[in-house]
mmCIF file with all atom_site columns, N, CA and C in Angstrom:
data_model
loop_
_atom_site.group_PDB
_atom_site.id
_atom_site.type_symbol
_atom_site.label_atom_id
_atom_site.label_alt_id
_atom_site.label_comp_id
_atom_site.label_asym_id
_atom_site.label_entity_id
_atom_site.label_seq_id
_atom_site.pdbx_PDB_ins_code
_atom_site.Cartn_x
_atom_site.Cartn_y
_atom_site.Cartn_z
_atom_site.occupancy
_atom_site.B_iso_or_equiv
_atom_site.pdbx_formal_charge
_atom_site.auth_seq_id
_atom_site.auth_comp_id
_atom_site.auth_asym_id
_atom_site.auth_atom_id
_atom_site.pdbx_PDB_model_num
ATOM 1   N N  . MET A 1 1  ? 0.858   -1.166 0.000  1.00 61.00 ? 1  MET A N  1
ATOM 2   C CA . MET A 1 1  ? 0.000   0.000  0.000  1.00 61.00 ? 1  MET A CA 1
ATOM 3   C C  . MET A 1 1  ? 0.901   1.225  0.000  1.00 61.00 ? 1  MET A C  1
ATOM 4   N N  . ASN A 1 2  ? 0.723   2.064  -1.005 1.00 71.00 ? 2  ASN A N  1
ATOM 5   C CA . ASN A 1 2  ? 1.548   3.266  -1.061 1.00 71.00 ? 2  ASN A CA 1
ATOM 6   C C  . ASN A 1 2  ? 0.886   4.404  -0.278 1.00 71.00 ? 2  ASN A C  1
ATOM 7   N N  . LYS A 1 3  ? 1.571   5.518  -0.225 1.00 71.00 ? 3  LYS A N  1
ATOM 8   C CA . LYS A 1 3  ? 1.083   6.645  0.582  1.00 71.00 ? 3  LYS A CA 1
ATOM 9   C C  . LYS A 1 3  ? -0.282  7.134  0.106  1.00 71.00 ? 3  LYS A C  1
ATOM 10  N N  . ASP A 1 4  ? -0.482  7.207  -1.208 1.00 74.00 ? 4  ASP A N  1
ATOM 11  C CA . ASP A 1 4  ? -1.766  7.669  -1.734 1.00 74.00 ? 4  ASP A CA 1
ATOM 12  C C  . ASP A 1 4  ? -2.893  6.714  -1.361 1.00 74.00 ? 4  ASP A C  1
ATOM 13  N N  . GLN A 1 5  ? -2.629  5.423  -1.420 1.00 77.00 ? 5  GLN A N  1
ATOM 14  C CA . GLN A 1 5  ? -3.638  4.440  -1.046 1.00 77.00 ? 5  GLN A CA 1
ATOM 15  C C  . GLN A 1 5  ? -3.956  4.537  0.440  1.00 77.00 ? 5  GLN A C  1
ATOM 16  N N  . LEU A 1 6  ? -2.921  4.709  1.255  1.00 75.00 ? 6  LEU A N  1
ATOM 17  C CA . LEU A 1 6  ? -3.131  4.826  2.697  1.00 75.00 ? 6  LEU A CA 1
ATOM 18  C C  . LEU A 1 6  ? -3.951  6.072  3.018  1.00 75.00 ? 6  LEU A C  1
ATOM 19  N N  . GLU A 1 7  ? -3.627  7.184  2.360  1.00 76.00 ? 7  GLU A N  1
ATOM 20  C CA . GLU A 1 7  ? -4.386  8.410  2.578  1.00 76.00 ? 7  GLU A CA 1
ATOM 21  C C  . GLU A 1 7  ? -5.834  8.242  2.125  1.00 76.00 ? 7  GLU A C  1
ATOM 22  N N  . GLY A 1 8  ? -6.040  7.546  1.014  1.00 79.00 ? 8  GLY A N  1
ATOM 23  C CA . GLY A 1 8  ? -7.391  7.292  0.537  1.00 79.00 ? 8  GLY A CA 1
ATOM 24  C C  . GLY A 1 8  ? -8.170  6.441  1.517  1.00 79.00 ? 8  GLY A C  1
ATOM 25  N N  . LYS A 1 9  ? -7.518  5.422  2.056  1.00 80.00 ? 9  LYS A N  1
ATOM 26  C CA . LYS A 1 9  ? -8.173  4.557  3.042  1.00 80.00 ? 9  LYS A CA 1
ATOM 27  C C  . LYS A 1 9  ? -8.524  5.373  4.288  1.00 80.00 ? 9  LYS A C  1
ATOM 28  N N  . TRP A 1 10 ? -7.609  6.240  4.715  1.00 79.00 ? 10 TRP A N  1
ATOM 29  C CA . TRP A 1 10 ? -7.860  7.060  5.893  1.00 79.00 ? 10 TRP A CA 1
ATOM 30  C C  . TRP A 1 10 ? -9.075  7.954  5.661  1.00 79.00 ? 10 TRP A C  1
ATOM 31  N N  . LYS A 1 11 ? -9.194  8.522  4.478  1.00 79.00 ? 11 LYS A N  1
ATOM 32  C CA . LYS A 1 11 ? -10.345 9.375  4.176  1.00 79.00 ? 11 LYS A CA 1
ATOM 33  C C  . LYS A 1 11 ? -11.640 8.584  4.232  1.00 79.00 ? 11 LYS A C  1
ATOM 34  N N  . GLN A 1 12 ? -11.600 7.339  3.797  1.00 82.00 ? 12 GLN A N  1
ATOM 35  C CA . GLN A 1 12 ? -12.791 6.490  3.871  1.00 82.00 ? 12 GLN A CA 1
ATOM 36  C C  . GLN A 1 12 ? -13.175 6.235  5.320  1.00 82.00 ? 12 GLN A C  1
ATOM 37  N N  . VAL A 1 13 ? -12.184 5.883  6.130  1.00 81.00 ? 13 VAL A N  1
ATOM 38  C CA . VAL A 1 13 ? -12.435 5.608  7.544  1.00 81.00 ? 13 VAL A CA 1
ATOM 39  C C  . VAL A 1 13 ? -12.952 6.867  8.233  1.00 81.00 ? 13 VAL A C  1
ATOM 40  N N  . LYS A 1 14 ? -12.338 7.987  7.923  1.00 77.00 ? 14 LYS A N  1
ATOM 41  C CA . LYS A 1 14 ? -12.736 9.259  8.509  1.00 77.00 ? 14 LYS A CA 1
ATOM 42  C C  . LYS A 1 14 ? -14.192 9.569  8.157  1.00 77.00 ? 14 LYS A C  1
ATOM 43  N N  . GLY A 1 15 ? -14.566 9.334  6.913  1.00 79.00 ? 15 GLY A N  1
ATOM 44  C CA . GLY A 1 15 ? -15.944 9.568  6.486  1.00 79.00 ? 15 GLY A CA 1
ATOM 45  C C  . GLY A 1 15 ? -16.921 8.653  7.194  1.00 79.00 ? 15 GLY A C  1
ATOM 46  N N  . GLU A 1 16 ? -16.538 7.388  7.360  1.00 81.00 ? 16 GLU A N  1
ATOM 47  C CA . GLU A 1 16 ? -17.400 6.439  8.068  1.00 81.00 ? 16 GLU A CA 1
ATOM 48  C C  . GLU A 1 16 ? -17.595 6.853  9.522  1.00 81.00 ? 16 GLU A C  1
ATOM 49  N N  . PHE A 1 17 ? -16.521 7.296  10.170 1.00 75.00 ? 17 PHE A N  1
ATOM 50  C CA . PHE A 1 17 ? -16.640 7.758  11.553 1.00 75.00 ? 17 PHE A CA 1
ATOM 51  C C  . PHE A 1 17 ? -17.573 8.959  11.647 1.00 75.00 ? 17 PHE A C  1
ATOM 52  N N  . LYS A 1 18 ? -17.413 9.891  10.719 1.00 74.00 ? 18 LYS A N  1
ATOM 53  C CA . LYS A 1 18 ? -18.260 11.082 10.740 1.00 74.00 ? 18 LYS A CA 1
ATOM 54  C C  . LYS A 1 18 ? -19.723 10.716 10.537 1.00 74.00 ? 18 LYS A C  1
ATOM 55  N N  . GLN A 1 19 ? -19.982 9.721  9.694  1.00 76.00 ? 19 GLN A N  1
ATOM 56  C CA . GLN A 1 19 ? -21.363 9.293  9.473  1.00 76.00 ? 19 GLN A CA 1
ATOM 57  C C  . GLN A 1 19 ? -21.921 8.614  10.722 1.00 76.00 ? 19 GLN A C  1
ATOM 58  N N  . LYS A 1 20 ? -21.110 7.757  11.323 1.00 77.00 ? 20 LYS A N  1
ATOM 59  C CA . LYS A 1 20 ? -21.581 7.007  12.492 1.00 77.00 ? 20 LYS A CA 1
ATOM 60  C C  . LYS A 1 20 ? -21.666 7.884  13.731 1.00 77.00 ? 20 LYS A C  1
ATOM 61  N N  . TYR A 1 21 ? -20.706 8.766  13.882 1.00 76.00 ? 21 TYR A N  1
ATOM 62  C CA . TYR A 1 21 ? -20.638 9.630  15.057 1.00 76.00 ? 21 TYR A CA 1
ATOM 63  C C  . TYR A 1 21 ? -20.708 11.075 14.589 1.00 76.00 ? 21 TYR A C  1
ATOM 64  N N  . GLY A 1 22 ? -21.903 11.524 14.258 1.00 73.00 ? 22 GLY A N  1
ATOM 65  C CA . GLY A 1 22 ? -22.120 12.827 13.649 1.00 73.00 ? 22 GLY A CA 1
ATOM 66  C C  . GLY A 1 22 ? -21.572 14.005 14.435 1.00 73.00 ? 22 GLY A C  1
ATOM 67  N N  . LYS A 1 23 ? -21.350 13.828 15.722 1.00 76.00 ? 23 LYS A N  1
ATOM 68  C CA . LYS A 1 23 ? -20.857 14.946 16.533 1.00 76.00 ? 23 LYS A CA 1
ATOM 69  C C  . LYS A 1 23 ? -19.348 15.130 16.434 1.00 76.00 ? 23 LYS A C  1
ATOM 70  N N  . LEU A 1 24 ? -18.659 14.203 15.757 1.00 74.00 ? 24 LEU A N  1
ATOM 71  C CA . LEU A 1 24 ? -17.223 14.375 15.573 1.00 74.00 ? 24 LEU A CA 1
ATOM 72  C C  . LEU A 1 24 ? -16.960 15.572 14.674 1.00 74.00 ? 24 LEU A C  1
ATOM 73  N N  . THR A 1 25 ? -16.002 16.361 15.040 1.00 79.00 ? 25 THR A N  1
ATOM 74  C CA . THR A 1 25 ? -15.627 17.515 14.220 1.00 79.00 ? 25 THR A CA 1
ATOM 75  C C  . THR A 1 25 ? -14.361 17.169 13.433 1.00 79.00 ? 25 THR A C  1
ATOM 76  N N  . ASP A 1 26 ? -14.042 18.018 12.484 1.00 80.00 ? 26 ASP A N  1
ATOM 77  C CA . ASP A 1 26 ? -12.791 17.835 11.747 1.00 80.00 ? 26 ASP A CA 1
ATOM 78  C C  . ASP A 1 26 ? -11.596 17.903 12.695 1.00 80.00 ? 26 ASP A C  1
ATOM 79  N N  . ASP A 1 27 ? -11.692 18.732 13.722 1.00 84.00 ? 27 ASP A N  1
ATOM 80  C CA . ASP A 1 27 ? -10.608 18.820 14.703 1.00 84.00 ? 27 ASP A CA 1
ATOM 81  C C  . ASP A 1 27 ? -10.413 17.491 15.419 1.00 84.00 ? 27 ASP A C  1
ATOM 82  N N  . ASP A 1 28 ? -11.520 16.832 15.770 1.00 83.00 ? 28 ASP A N  1
ATOM 83  C CA . ASP A 1 28 ? -11.434 15.532 16.433 1.00 83.00 ? 28 ASP A CA 1
ATOM 84  C C  . ASP A 1 28 ? -10.736 14.517 15.534 1.00 83.00 ? 28 ASP A C  1
ATOM 85  N N  . VAL A 1 29 ? -11.119 14.509 14.284 1.00 79.00 ? 29 VAL A N  1
ATOM 86  C CA . VAL A 1 29 ? -10.555 13.554 13.339 1.00 79.00 ? 29 VAL A CA 1
ATOM 87  C C  . VAL A 1 29 ? -9.092  13.881 13.067 1.00 79.00 ? 29 VAL A C  1
ATOM 88  N N  . THR A 1 30 ? -8.758  15.159 12.942 1.00 82.00 ? 30 THR A N  1
ATOM 89  C CA . THR A 1 30 ? -7.370  15.567 12.718 1.00 82.00 ? 30 THR A CA 1
ATOM 90  C C  . THR A 1 30 ? -6.506  15.167 13.906 1.00 82.00 ? 30 THR A C  1
ATOM 91  N N  . TYR A 1 31 ? -7.046  15.311 15.109 1.00 85.00 ? 31 TYR A N  1
ATOM 92  C CA . TYR A 1 31 ? -6.323  14.909 16.317 1.00 85.00 ? 31 TYR A CA 1
ATOM 93  C C  . TYR A 1 31 ? -6.026  13.405 16.274 1.00 85.00 ? 31 TYR A C  1
ATOM 94  N N  . ALA A 1 32 ? -7.027  12.615 15.916 1.00 82.00 ? 32 ALA A N  1
ATOM 95  C CA . ALA A 1 32 ? -6.842  11.169 15.838 1.00 82.00 ? 32 ALA A CA 1
ATOM 96  C C  . ALA A 1 32 ? -5.799  10.813 14.782 1.00 82.00 ? 32 ALA A C  1
ATOM 97  N N  . GLU A 1 33 ? -5.842  11.509 13.661 1.00 82.00 ? 33 GLU A N  1
ATOM 98  C CA . GLU A 1 33 ? -4.873  11.280 12.594 1.00 82.00 ? 33 GLU A CA 1
ATOM 99  C C  . GLU A 1 33 ? -3.465  11.610 13.093 1.00 82.00 ? 33 GLU A C  1
ATOM 100 N N  . GLY A 1 34 ? -3.349  12.685 13.838 1.00 86.00 ? 34 GLY A N  1
ATOM 101 C CA . GLY A 1 34 ? -2.046  13.074 14.393 1.00 86.00 ? 34 GLY A CA 1
ATOM 102 C C  . GLY A 1 34 ? -1.529  12.040 15.374 1.00 86.00 ? 34 GLY A C  1
ATOM 103 N N  . LYS A 1 35 ? -2.413  11.474 16.182 1.00 87.00 ? 35 LYS A N  1
ATOM 104 C CA . LYS A 1 35 ? -2.002  10.449 17.138 1.00 87.00 ? 35 LYS A CA 1
ATOM 105 C C  . LYS A 1 35 ? -1.517  9.194  16.400 1.00 87.00 ? 35 LYS A C  1
ATOM 106 N N  . PHE A 1 36 ? -2.186  8.864  15.273 1.00 85.00 ? 36 PHE A N  1
ATOM 107 C CA . PHE A 1 36 ? -1.749  7.728  14.475 1.00 85.00 ? 36 PHE A CA 1
ATOM 108 C C  . PHE A 1 36 ? -0.347  7.987  13.930 1.00 85.00 ? 36 PHE A C  1
ATOM 109 N N  . ASP A 1 37 ? -0.126  9.175  13.388 1.00 87.00 ? 37 ASP A N  1
ATOM 110 C CA . ASP A 1 37 ? 1.198   9.534  12.863 1.00 87.00 ? 37 ASP A CA 1
ATOM 111 C C  . ASP A 1 37 ? 2.253   9.469  13.969 1.00 87.00 ? 37 ASP A C  1
ATOM 112 N N  . GLU A 1 38 ? 1.874   9.923  15.157 1.00 89.00 ? 38 GLU A N  1
ATOM 113 C CA . GLU A 1 38 ? 2.791   9.878  16.294 1.00 89.00 ? 38 GLU A CA 1
ATOM 114 C C  . GLU A 1 38 ? 3.148   8.429  16.628 1.00 89.00 ? 38 GLU A C  1
ATOM 115 N N  . MET A 1 39 ? 2.152   7.545  16.613 1.00 87.00 ? 39 MET A N  1
ATOM 116 C CA . MET A 1 39 ? 2.388   6.144  16.916 1.00 87.00 ? 39 MET A CA 1
ATOM 117 C C  . MET A 1 39 ? 3.341   5.531  15.879 1.00 87.00 ? 39 MET A C  1
ATOM 118 N N  . VAL A 1 40 ? 3.112   5.827  14.610 1.00 88.00 ? 40 VAL A N  1
ATOM 119 C CA . VAL A 1 40 ? 3.979   5.296  13.562 1.00 88.00 ? 40 VAL A CA 1
ATOM 120 C C  . VAL A 1 40 ? 5.405   5.808  13.765 1.00 88.00 ? 40 VAL A C  1
ATOM 121 N N  . GLY A 1 41 ? 5.541   7.068  14.104 1.00 90.00 ? 41 GLY A N  1
ATOM 122 C CA . GLY A 1 41 ? 6.871   7.629  14.360 1.00 90.00 ? 41 GLY A CA 1
ATOM 123 C C  . GLY A 1 41 ? 7.573   6.942  15.518 1.00 90.00 ? 41 GLY A C  1
ATOM 124 N N  . LYS A 1 42 ? 6.829   6.660  16.582 1.00 90.00 ? 42 LYS A N  1
ATOM 125 C CA . LYS A 1 42 ? 7.429   5.971  17.733 1.00 90.00 ? 42 LYS A CA 1
ATOM 126 C C  . LYS A 1 42 ? 7.832   4.556  17.364 1.00 90.00 ? 42 LYS A C  1
ATOM 127 N N  . LEU A 1 43 ? 7.000   3.891  16.566 1.00 89.00 ? 43 LEU A N  1
ATOM 128 C CA . LEU A 1 43 ? 7.355   2.548  16.118 1.00 89.00 ? 43 LEU A CA 1
ATOM 129 C C  . LEU A 1 43 ? 8.607   2.570  15.256 1.00 89.00 ? 43 LEU A C  1
ATOM 130 N N  . GLN A 1 44 ? 8.732   3.589  14.400 1.00 91.00 ? 44 GLN A N  1
ATOM 131 C CA . GLN A 1 44 ? 9.938   3.734  13.585 1.00 91.00 ? 44 GLN A CA 1
ATOM 132 C C  . GLN A 1 44 ? 11.165  3.884  14.470 1.00 91.00 ? 44 GLN A C  1
ATOM 133 N N  . GLU A 1 45 ? 11.034  4.733  15.472 1.00 92.00 ? 45 GLU A N  1
ATOM 134 C CA . GLU A 1 45 ? 12.154  5.004  16.374 1.00 92.00 ? 45 GLU A CA 1
ATOM 135 C C  . GLU A 1 45 ? 12.562  3.740  17.127 1.00 92.00 ? 45 GLU A C  1
ATOM 136 N N  . LYS A 1 46 ? 11.582  2.992  17.617 1.00 91.00 ? 46 LYS A N  1
ATOM 137 C CA . LYS A 1 46 ? 11.866  1.807  18.430 1.00 91.00 ? 46 LYS A CA 1
ATOM 138 C C  . LYS A 1 46 ? 12.350  0.622  17.608 1.00 91.00 ? 46 LYS A C  1
ATOM 139 N N  . THR A 1 47 ? 11.815  0.458  16.398 1.00 92.00 ? 47 THR A N  1
ATOM 140 C CA . THR A 1 47 ? 12.136  -0.727 15.607 1.00 92.00 ? 47 THR A CA 1
ATOM 141 C C  . THR A 1 47 ? 13.186  -0.487 14.541 1.00 92.00 ? 47 THR A C  1
ATOM 142 N N  . GLY A 1 48 ? 13.378  0.766  14.140 1.00 93.00 ? 48 GLY A N  1
ATOM 143 C CA . GLY A 1 48 ? 14.305  1.077  13.068 1.00 93.00 ? 48 GLY A CA 1
ATOM 144 C C  . GLY A 1 48 ? 13.750  0.761  11.687 1.00 93.00 ? 48 GLY A C  1
ATOM 145 N N  . LYS A 1 49 ? 12.461  0.419  11.628 1.00 93.00 ? 49 LYS A N  1
ATOM 146 C CA . LYS A 1 49 ? 11.822  0.106  10.344 1.00 93.00 ? 49 LYS A CA 1
ATOM 147 C C  . LYS A 1 49 ? 11.387  1.398  9.660  1.00 93.00 ? 49 LYS A C  1
ATOM 148 N N  . THR A 1 50 ? 11.175  1.298  8.354  1.00 91.00 ? 50 THR A N  1
ATOM 149 C CA . THR A 1 50 ? 10.690  2.457  7.612  1.00 91.00 ? 50 THR A CA 1
ATOM 150 C C  . THR A 1 50 ? 9.199   2.652  7.861  1.00 91.00 ? 50 THR A C  1
ATOM 151 N N  . LYS A 1 51 ? 8.745   3.847  7.588  1.00 87.00 ? 51 LYS A N  1
ATOM 152 C CA . LYS A 1 51 ? 7.322   4.152  7.731  1.00 87.00 ? 51 LYS A CA 1
ATOM 153 C C  . LYS A 1 51 ? 6.498   3.221  6.845  1.00 87.00 ? 51 LYS A C  1
ATOM 154 N N  . GLU A 1 52 ? 6.996   2.969  5.647  1.00 88.00 ? 52 GLU A N  1
ATOM 155 C CA . GLU A 1 52 ? 6.286   2.098  4.707  1.00 88.00 ? 52 GLU A CA 1
ATOM 156 C C  . GLU A 1 52 ? 6.163   0.683  5.255  1.00 88.00 ? 52 GLU A C  1
ATOM 157 N N  . ASP A 1 53 ? 7.235   0.171  5.879  1.00 91.00 ? 53 ASP A N  1
ATOM 158 C CA . ASP A 1 53 ? 7.184   -1.174 6.455  1.00 91.00 ? 53 ASP A CA 1
ATOM 159 C C  . ASP A 1 53 ? 6.164   -1.257 7.582  1.00 91.00 ? 53 ASP A C  1
ATOM 160 N N  . ILE A 1 54 ? 6.144   -0.242 8.416  1.00 88.00 ? 54 ILE A N  1
ATOM 161 C CA . ILE A 1 54 ? 5.201   -0.227 9.534  1.00 88.00 ? 54 ILE A CA 1
ATOM 162 C C  . ILE A 1 54 ? 3.770   -0.140 9.022  1.00 88.00 ? 54 ILE A C  1
ATOM 163 N N  . GLU A 1 55 ? 3.536   0.734  8.044  1.00 84.00 ? 55 GLU A N  1
ATOM 164 C CA . GLU A 1 55 ? 2.194   0.861  7.484  1.00 84.00 ? 55 GLU A CA 1
ATOM 165 C C  . GLU A 1 55 ? 1.750   -0.441 6.824  1.00 84.00 ? 55 GLU A C  1
ATOM 166 N N  . LYS A 1 56 ? 2.691   -1.139 6.206  1.00 87.00 ? 56 LYS A N  1
ATOM 167 C CA . LYS A 1 56 ? 2.370   -2.433 5.593  1.00 87.00 ? 56 LYS A CA 1
ATOM 168 C C  . LYS A 1 56 ? 1.962   -3.440 6.661  1.00 87.00 ? 56 LYS A C  1
ATOM 169 N N  . GLU A 1 57 ? 2.700   -3.484 7.768  1.00 87.00 ? 57 GLU A N  1
ATOM 170 C CA . GLU A 1 57 ? 2.349   -4.387 8.855  1.00 87.00 ? 57 GLU A CA 1
ATOM 171 C C  . GLU A 1 57 ? 0.977   -4.081 9.421  1.00 87.00 ? 57 GLU A C  1
ATOM 172 N N  . ILE A 1 58 ? 0.681   -2.802 9.599  1.00 82.00 ? 58 ILE A N  1
ATOM 173 C CA . ILE A 1 58 ? -0.618  -2.393 10.129 1.00 82.00 ? 58 ILE A CA 1
ATOM 174 C C  . ILE A 1 58 ? -1.723  -2.835 9.185  1.00 82.00 ? 58 ILE A C  1
ATOM 175 N N  . LYS A 1 59 ? -1.510  -2.651 7.894  1.00 82.00 ? 59 LYS A N  1
ATOM 176 C CA . LYS A 1 59 ? -2.506  -3.044 6.895  1.00 82.00 ? 59 LYS A CA 1
ATOM 177 C C  . LYS A 1 59 ? -2.766  -4.549 6.967  1.00 82.00 ? 59 LYS A C  1
ATOM 178 N N  . GLU A 1 60 ? -1.724  -5.325 7.184  1.00 84.00 ? 60 GLU A N  1
ATOM 179 C CA . GLU A 1 60 ? -1.853  -6.783 7.211  1.00 84.00 ? 60 GLU A CA 1
ATOM 180 C C  . GLU A 1 60 ? -2.498  -7.308 8.483  1.00 84.00 ? 60 GLU A C  1
ATOM 181 N N  . TRP A 1 61 ? -2.588  -6.509 9.534  1.00 80.00 ? 61 TRP A N  1
ATOM 182 C CA . TRP A 1 61 ? -3.238  -6.945 10.769 1.00 80.00 ? 61 TRP A CA 1
ATOM 183 C C  . TRP A 1 61 ? -4.670  -7.110 10.484 1.00 80.00 ? 61 TRP A C  1
#
């Protein structure tokens, strides 16, 4: 999964959350997205893997 595909998937998930939980704001979703990016960064730091490798592992879960 490349970066564009991952971003597209994130937009789909974000849209589904907004539909299911109508009170979520863009700020709420942006915060969640930032926390995900933070988690990926920490995993990179701890494992020494590339962002792409980590995103691939997450996709395969």
